[in-house]
Short mmCIF file of C-alpha atoms in Angstrom, two decimals:
data_model
loop_
_atom_site.label_atom_id
_atom_site.label_comp_id
_atom_site.label_asym_id
_atom_site.label_seq_id
_atom_site.Cartn_x
_atom_site.Cartn_y
_atom_site.Cartn_z
CA UNK A 61 3.14 -5.16 2.51
CA UNK A 62 2.56 -5.67 -1.07
CA UNK A 63 -0.66 -3.76 -1.51
CA UNK A 64 1.14 -1.71 -4.00
CA UNK A 65 3.33 -2.85 -6.89
CA UNK A 66 6.67 -4.08 -5.79
CA UNK A 67 8.42 -2.76 -8.91
CA UNK A 68 10.85 -0.53 -6.98
CA UNK A 69 9.23 2.75 -7.71
CA UNK A 70 8.92 4.77 -4.46
CA UNK A 71 5.59 4.27 -2.65
CA UNK A 72 4.73 8.06 -2.62
CA UNK A 73 5.04 7.94 -6.42
CA UNK A 74 2.74 5.01 -6.72
CA UNK A 75 0.14 6.76 -4.49
CA UNK A 76 0.23 9.85 -6.81
CA UNK A 77 -0.19 7.48 -9.70
CA UNK A 78 -3.22 5.92 -8.14
CA UNK A 79 -4.70 9.19 -7.62
CA UNK A 80 -4.00 10.25 -11.20
CA UNK A 81 -5.65 6.96 -12.45
CA UNK A 82 -8.75 7.91 -10.38
CA UNK A 83 -8.79 11.33 -12.02
CA UNK A 84 -8.41 9.89 -15.54
CA UNK A 85 -11.18 7.36 -14.94
CA UNK A 86 -13.51 9.98 -13.37
CA UNK A 87 -13.63 8.19 -10.02
CA UNK A 88 -12.24 11.46 -8.72
CA UNK A 89 -14.00 14.23 -10.74
CA UNK A 90 -12.59 17.80 -10.79
CA UNK A 91 -13.57 19.73 -7.68
CA UNK A 92 -14.26 16.54 -5.77
CA UNK A 93 -12.56 15.79 -2.40
CA UNK A 94 -9.58 13.34 -2.35
CA UNK A 95 -9.25 10.84 0.63
CA UNK A 96 -7.19 12.16 3.53
CA UNK A 97 -3.65 10.98 3.93
CA UNK A 98 -4.73 8.87 6.89
CA UNK A 99 -7.31 7.16 4.77
CA UNK A 100 -4.57 6.44 2.12
CA UNK A 101 -2.32 5.27 4.93
CA UNK A 102 -4.94 2.91 6.30
CA UNK A 103 -6.00 1.57 2.91
CA UNK A 104 -2.59 0.80 1.62
CA UNK A 105 -0.97 0.14 5.19
CA UNK A 106 1.74 2.68 4.70
CA UNK A 107 3.14 5.43 6.90
CA UNK A 108 0.83 8.57 6.75
CA UNK A 109 4.00 10.64 5.96
CA UNK A 110 4.59 8.56 2.78
CA UNK A 111 0.92 9.14 1.79
CA UNK A 112 1.22 12.79 2.35
CA UNK A 113 4.38 12.97 0.12
CA UNK A 114 2.35 11.37 -2.71
CA UNK A 115 -0.60 13.76 -2.34
CA UNK A 116 1.82 16.85 -2.07
CA UNK A 117 3.53 15.73 -5.23
CA UNK A 118 0.16 16.31 -7.10
CA UNK A 119 -0.32 19.59 -5.10
CA UNK A 120 3.04 20.79 -6.47
CA UNK A 121 1.91 20.06 -9.98
CA UNK A 122 -1.39 21.88 -9.51
CA UNK A 123 -3.40 18.71 -9.99
CA UNK A 124 -4.69 18.86 -6.37
CA UNK A 125 -5.27 21.85 -4.30
CA UNK A 126 -5.77 22.34 -0.56
CA UNK A 127 -8.87 23.99 1.02
CA UNK A 128 -7.76 25.04 4.44
CA UNK A 129 -9.28 23.09 7.18
CA UNK A 130 -11.32 20.80 4.83
CA UNK A 131 -8.91 18.78 2.85
CA UNK A 132 -7.49 18.20 -0.72
CA UNK A 133 -9.59 18.64 -3.90
CA UNK A 134 -9.09 17.97 -7.46
CA UNK A 135 -8.30 21.15 -9.40
CA UNK A 136 -10.10 22.50 -12.45
CA UNK A 137 -8.46 21.16 -15.61
CA UNK A 138 -6.68 18.42 -13.66
CA UNK A 139 -7.91 15.68 -15.90
CA UNK A 140 -6.43 17.10 -18.96
CA UNK A 141 -3.15 17.94 -17.32
CA UNK A 142 -2.79 14.35 -16.13
CA UNK A 143 -3.79 12.91 -19.42
CA UNK A 144 -1.10 15.12 -21.19
CA UNK A 145 1.50 13.99 -18.74
CA UNK A 146 0.60 10.42 -19.06
CA UNK A 147 0.63 10.50 -22.91
CA UNK A 148 4.29 11.76 -22.71
CA UNK A 149 5.13 8.85 -20.28
CA UNK A 150 3.29 6.34 -22.59
CA UNK A 151 6.12 6.27 -25.09
CA UNK A 152 8.87 5.64 -22.59
CA UNK A 153 6.98 3.17 -20.31
CA UNK A 154 5.03 1.19 -22.85
CA UNK A 155 6.25 1.67 -26.39
CA UNK A 156 10.04 1.40 -25.88
CA UNK A 157 9.55 -1.62 -23.64
CA UNK A 158 7.34 -3.26 -26.22
CA UNK A 159 9.74 -2.57 -29.07
CA UNK A 160 12.72 -3.97 -26.95
CA UNK A 161 10.75 -7.16 -26.11
CA UNK A 162 9.63 -7.56 -29.72
CA UNK A 163 13.17 -7.32 -30.94
CA UNK A 164 14.24 -9.94 -28.40
CA UNK A 165 11.60 -12.18 -29.88
CA UNK A 166 12.40 -11.46 -33.44
CA UNK A 167 9.08 -9.80 -34.07
CA UNK A 168 9.38 -7.49 -37.13
CA UNK A 169 7.98 -3.90 -37.12
CA UNK A 170 5.43 -5.22 -39.67
CA UNK A 171 4.25 -8.00 -37.50
CA UNK A 172 4.05 -5.65 -34.50
CA UNK A 173 1.96 -3.19 -36.52
CA UNK A 174 -0.40 -6.01 -37.32
CA UNK A 175 -0.68 -7.02 -33.84
CA UNK A 176 -1.51 -3.47 -32.85
CA UNK A 177 -4.12 -3.25 -35.57
CA UNK A 178 -5.67 -6.62 -34.40
CA UNK A 179 -5.74 -5.50 -30.75
CA UNK A 180 -7.38 -2.29 -31.73
CA UNK A 181 -10.19 -3.95 -33.67
CA UNK B 136 17.71 -0.29 34.03
CA UNK B 137 21.11 1.28 34.32
CA UNK B 138 23.36 2.48 31.52
CA UNK B 139 26.62 0.77 31.04
CA UNK B 140 27.98 3.54 28.90
CA UNK B 141 26.79 6.61 26.99
CA UNK B 142 23.80 8.78 27.81
CA UNK B 143 20.09 8.90 26.74
CA UNK B 144 18.44 12.35 26.31
CA UNK B 145 15.05 13.53 25.26
CA UNK B 146 14.78 17.11 24.11
CA UNK B 147 18.34 17.59 25.61
CA UNK B 148 17.27 16.45 29.01
CA UNK B 149 18.79 13.36 30.58
CA UNK B 150 16.27 10.63 30.78
CA UNK B 151 17.53 8.27 33.50
CA UNK B 152 15.43 8.66 36.80
CA UNK B 153 14.00 12.12 35.53
CA UNK B 154 10.54 12.29 36.82
CA UNK B 155 9.59 15.07 34.29
CA UNK B 156 10.45 12.83 31.43
CA UNK B 157 9.96 9.24 32.26
CA UNK B 158 6.11 9.24 32.38
CA UNK B 159 6.26 10.42 28.78
CA UNK B 160 8.37 7.77 27.55
CA UNK B 161 6.91 4.17 27.20
CA UNK B 162 9.32 1.22 26.77
CA UNK B 163 7.26 -1.93 25.78
CA UNK B 164 9.16 -5.18 25.75
CA UNK B 165 8.01 -8.56 24.46
CA UNK B 166 8.65 -10.13 27.83
CA UNK B 167 8.14 -8.30 31.16
CA UNK B 168 9.39 -10.43 33.96
CA UNK B 169 8.09 -8.07 36.60
CA UNK B 170 4.52 -8.85 35.38
CA UNK B 171 4.88 -12.68 36.06
CA UNK B 172 2.55 -12.99 39.01
CA UNK B 173 0.01 -10.48 37.84
CA UNK B 174 -3.18 -10.68 35.74
CA UNK B 175 -3.59 -8.72 32.55
CA UNK B 176 -6.43 -6.63 34.17
CA UNK B 177 -4.15 -5.66 37.10
CA UNK B 178 -1.20 -4.99 34.97
CA UNK B 179 -3.13 -2.55 32.82
CA UNK B 180 -4.52 -0.83 35.97
CA UNK B 181 -0.94 -0.28 36.97
CA UNK B 182 -0.04 1.02 33.53
CA UNK B 183 -2.85 3.53 33.70
CA UNK B 184 -1.31 5.14 36.84
CA UNK B 185 2.08 5.23 35.33
CA UNK B 186 1.31 7.10 32.04
CA UNK B 187 -0.58 10.35 32.14
CA UNK B 188 -1.81 10.12 28.56
CA UNK B 189 -3.08 6.52 29.09
CA UNK B 190 -6.26 5.68 27.12
CA UNK B 191 -8.27 3.00 28.94
CA UNK B 192 -10.87 2.61 26.29
CA UNK B 193 -8.23 1.95 23.61
CA UNK B 194 -6.60 -0.53 25.95
CA UNK B 195 -9.87 -2.37 26.40
CA UNK B 196 -10.38 -2.35 22.63
CA UNK B 197 -7.06 -3.97 21.91
CA UNK B 198 -7.51 -6.63 24.74
CA UNK B 199 -10.82 -7.64 22.96
CA UNK B 200 -9.30 -7.48 19.49
CA UNK B 201 -6.34 -9.62 20.55
CA UNK B 202 -8.40 -11.98 22.64
CA UNK B 203 -6.06 -11.63 25.62
CA UNK B 204 -7.42 -13.60 28.70
CA UNK B 205 -7.86 -11.03 31.42
CA UNK B 206 -7.89 -13.43 34.54
CA UNK B 207 -4.74 -15.40 33.75
CA UNK B 208 -1.40 -14.78 35.34
CA UNK B 209 1.07 -13.26 32.86
CA UNK B 210 3.43 -16.17 33.32
CA UNK B 211 0.76 -18.55 32.17
CA UNK B 212 -0.10 -16.54 28.97
CA UNK B 213 1.17 -17.86 25.72
CA UNK B 214 4.36 -16.34 24.13
CA UNK B 215 2.18 -14.51 21.57
CA UNK B 216 -0.21 -13.20 24.25
CA UNK B 217 2.59 -11.86 26.33
CA UNK B 218 3.92 -9.93 23.33
CA UNK B 219 0.42 -8.67 22.66
CA UNK B 220 -0.01 -7.40 26.15
CA UNK B 221 3.17 -5.46 25.62
CA UNK B 222 1.73 -3.89 22.51
CA UNK B 223 -1.45 -2.90 24.49
CA UNK B 224 0.77 -1.18 27.05
CA UNK B 225 2.85 0.51 24.38
CA UNK B 226 0.02 1.93 22.29
CA UNK B 227 -2.48 2.69 25.05
CA UNK B 228 0.17 4.76 26.93
CA UNK B 229 0.03 7.27 23.95
CA UNK B 230 3.49 8.38 25.23
CA UNK B 231 5.14 11.12 22.91
CA UNK B 232 8.07 8.64 22.66
CA UNK B 233 7.02 5.02 22.51
CA UNK B 234 9.52 2.25 22.14
CA UNK B 235 8.33 -1.12 21.04
CA UNK B 236 11.05 -3.81 21.27
CA UNK B 237 10.20 -6.71 19.09
CA UNK B 238 6.43 -6.31 19.68
CA UNK B 239 5.56 -9.23 17.25
CA UNK B 240 7.70 -11.96 18.84
CA UNK B 241 5.70 -15.21 18.79
CA UNK B 242 2.59 -13.42 17.34
CA UNK B 243 0.59 -15.18 14.62
CA UNK B 244 0.11 -13.52 11.20
CA UNK B 245 -3.60 -12.61 11.90
CA UNK B 246 -2.69 -10.69 15.09
CA UNK B 247 0.35 -9.08 13.52
CA UNK B 248 -1.79 -7.64 10.74
CA UNK B 249 -4.26 -6.49 13.44
CA UNK B 250 -1.36 -4.83 15.22
CA UNK B 251 -0.15 -2.93 12.18
CA UNK B 252 -3.61 -1.68 11.46
CA UNK B 253 -4.14 -0.53 14.99
CA UNK B 254 -0.70 1.07 15.04
CA UNK B 255 -1.35 2.95 11.79
CA UNK B 256 -4.83 4.09 12.80
CA UNK B 257 -3.66 5.26 16.26
CA UNK B 258 -0.57 6.99 14.89
CA UNK B 259 -2.73 8.81 12.33
CA UNK B 260 -5.07 9.99 15.04
CA UNK B 261 -2.29 10.62 17.63
CA UNK B 262 0.91 11.59 16.10
CA UNK B 263 3.94 10.71 18.21
CA UNK B 264 7.30 9.13 17.80
CA UNK B 265 7.10 5.31 17.70
CA UNK B 266 10.42 3.39 17.59
CA UNK B 267 9.98 -0.16 16.60
CA UNK B 268 12.55 -2.96 16.50
CA UNK B 269 11.85 -5.96 14.49
CA UNK B 270 13.29 -9.03 12.73
CA UNK B 271 10.20 -9.27 10.38
CA UNK B 272 11.63 -6.55 8.03
CA UNK B 273 9.73 -6.94 4.83
CA UNK B 274 6.23 -7.28 6.19
CA UNK B 275 6.69 -4.05 8.34
CA UNK B 276 8.82 -1.97 5.88
CA UNK B 277 6.11 0.20 4.50
CA UNK B 278 5.03 1.28 8.09
CA UNK B 279 8.19 3.29 8.76
CA UNK B 280 9.20 6.75 7.81
CA UNK B 281 12.89 6.22 8.95
CA UNK B 282 15.06 3.01 8.97
CA UNK B 283 17.94 2.71 11.36
CA UNK B 284 20.44 -0.07 10.94
CA UNK B 285 22.04 -1.14 14.28
CA UNK B 286 25.15 -3.34 14.08
CA UNK B 287 26.89 -4.59 17.26
CA UNK B 288 25.44 -1.64 19.25
CA UNK B 289 26.44 1.06 16.67
CA UNK B 290 24.04 2.89 14.34
CA UNK B 291 25.46 2.35 10.93
CA UNK B 292 22.70 3.97 8.92
CA UNK B 293 19.74 6.14 9.59
CA UNK B 294 17.73 7.36 6.64
CA UNK B 295 14.24 7.80 5.20
CA UNK B 296 12.83 4.44 4.23
CA UNK B 297 12.54 5.14 0.55
CA UNK B 298 16.17 6.52 0.29
CA UNK B 299 17.35 3.54 2.30
CA UNK B 300 15.60 1.09 -0.07
CA UNK B 301 16.65 3.10 -3.21
CA UNK B 302 20.42 3.05 -2.48
CA UNK B 303 20.65 -0.59 -3.77
CA UNK B 304 19.38 -2.40 -6.84
CA UNK B 305 19.74 -5.74 -8.58
CA UNK B 306 21.44 -6.02 -12.03
CA UNK B 307 20.68 -9.28 -13.80
CA UNK B 308 21.91 -10.30 -17.32
CA UNK B 309 24.65 -11.83 -19.40
CA UNK B 310 27.68 -12.71 -17.22
CA UNK B 311 29.85 -11.20 -19.98
CA UNK B 312 28.30 -7.75 -19.54
CA UNK B 313 28.18 -7.80 -15.78
CA UNK B 314 31.67 -9.37 -15.28
CA UNK B 315 33.25 -5.95 -15.39
CA UNK B 316 31.43 -4.99 -12.27
CA UNK B 317 32.44 -8.00 -10.23
CA UNK B 318 35.21 -7.16 -7.61
CA UNK B 319 33.92 -3.63 -7.15
CA UNK B 320 33.49 -2.64 -3.56
CA UNK B 321 29.83 -1.66 -4.29
CA UNK B 322 28.76 -5.18 -5.19
CA UNK B 323 27.00 -6.36 -2.02
CA UNK B 324 26.25 -9.80 -3.41
CA UNK B 325 26.59 -11.74 -6.55
CA UNK B 326 25.15 -15.00 -7.89
CA UNK B 327 25.54 -16.82 -11.23
CA UNK B 328 23.34 -19.26 -12.91
CA UNK B 329 25.02 -20.65 -16.08
CA UNK B 330 25.83 -17.50 -18.08
CA UNK B 331 23.41 -15.29 -16.22
CA UNK B 332 24.73 -13.18 -13.27
CA UNK B 333 22.78 -11.15 -10.67
CA UNK B 334 24.56 -8.57 -8.56
CA UNK B 335 23.19 -6.42 -5.77
CA UNK B 336 24.69 -2.94 -6.52
CA UNK B 337 25.06 -0.40 -3.70
CA UNK B 338 24.95 3.29 -4.85
CA UNK B 339 23.72 5.11 -7.92
CA UNK B 340 23.75 3.51 -11.34
CA UNK B 341 25.16 6.11 -13.93
CA UNK B 342 24.53 4.32 -17.27
CA UNK B 343 21.19 2.84 -16.44
CA UNK B 344 19.82 3.49 -19.99
CA UNK B 345 22.91 1.77 -21.57
CA UNK B 346 22.50 -1.27 -19.33
CA UNK B 347 18.94 -1.76 -20.18
CA UNK B 348 19.78 -1.60 -23.91
CA UNK B 349 22.38 -4.31 -23.23
CA UNK B 350 19.49 -6.44 -21.84
CA UNK B 351 20.41 -5.97 -18.21
CA UNK B 352 17.32 -6.01 -15.97
CA UNK B 353 17.30 -3.53 -13.12
CA UNK B 354 15.08 -4.34 -10.08
CA UNK B 355 14.66 -3.35 -6.47
CA UNK B 356 16.38 -5.21 -3.62
CA UNK B 357 13.82 -6.11 -0.97
CA UNK B 358 14.52 -4.40 2.29
CA UNK B 359 15.31 -7.59 4.16
CA UNK B 360 17.78 -8.73 1.55
CA UNK B 361 19.53 -5.41 1.74
CA UNK B 362 19.81 -5.71 5.51
CA UNK B 363 21.24 -9.24 5.06
CA UNK B 364 23.88 -7.91 2.62
CA UNK B 365 24.85 -4.93 4.60
CA UNK B 366 25.10 -7.02 7.72
CA UNK B 367 27.46 -9.58 6.00
CA UNK B 368 29.62 -6.90 4.46
CA UNK B 369 29.97 -4.84 7.60
CA UNK B 370 33.07 -3.00 6.32
CA UNK B 371 31.02 -1.71 3.43
CA UNK B 372 28.21 -0.24 5.57
CA UNK B 373 30.61 2.43 6.72
CA UNK B 374 30.12 3.91 3.27
CA UNK B 375 26.39 4.31 3.86
CA UNK B 376 25.94 7.87 5.00
CA UNK B 377 24.52 8.14 8.47
CA UNK B 378 21.55 10.58 8.85
CA UNK B 379 22.71 13.03 11.51
CA UNK B 380 19.81 13.75 13.70
CA UNK B 381 17.27 11.12 14.82
CA UNK B 382 13.90 12.80 14.79
#
């Protein structure tokens, strides 16, 4: 129902990324409790099983951990782990895409570098 | 209702006229002709006797949320309100197996959203099997764990929603690059605009990286479009693997 990006990536993956974003931006500090799958389901209007799949993806990666009977929590060191993972994805997702679009528009590497310098200022 | 062919079982027990099973299955239709002469309040009183896990408070909450008039005969209710009363019956029954047949027929957008929210909330709190049939595919797609495609009374596909959606993608780009694909049985649909072609491709794409480098854009096919393509090319749907057990 278009509360998430309709870019074709599976919804559970997008849920995992939303949680990762919250960890990076410190909206979910380490050792804090993550909303329940039912809360995610209600917020994004998705099936609770899909939300659970997204949360479990991060549990498998050691970014979240389960406290029996209480819920899911952000693991110690999760922020660094997520940052490292995201830095690796950055090249693929952003840099390659940018270079391809620049080539299409006839923007030279020099011009592209200048734009980056300008944007960084 | 009487079966014309086949059999229906729940946990391997036949369903038809089975007093141990019937109270735990709720079949909510968008029109209930048997209700014509009764008022909403009487209909729900009747339902409360029928289903052992009936939640009267939840029924009352939904009646209020949907603003269904209590003292009007069912036959005088609007098309939307008749559907909504079916939803109240289906959800308040809390049956382990609940079938909602076209629950949103004639229901306006605001009430449909309210229904989706109530369905998700109640399903989260009281887990059960809800089988929902609908023609409003895209707006309800994210609610489902499994998707079943029925064509002329036969199940032609039953898969997890994300797998179902992921089986097809659009390829769009220069007609010269995509021309080689045309005519392949896995092309569900193709359209051209000048020298640009877009095809809907069913199945995995092996050389995705190469295609992107060729300037081919790869994007998802909305679920409703996928349904349309699969329905139009019925012979091709036989290639879609059928999920064995419906859980």
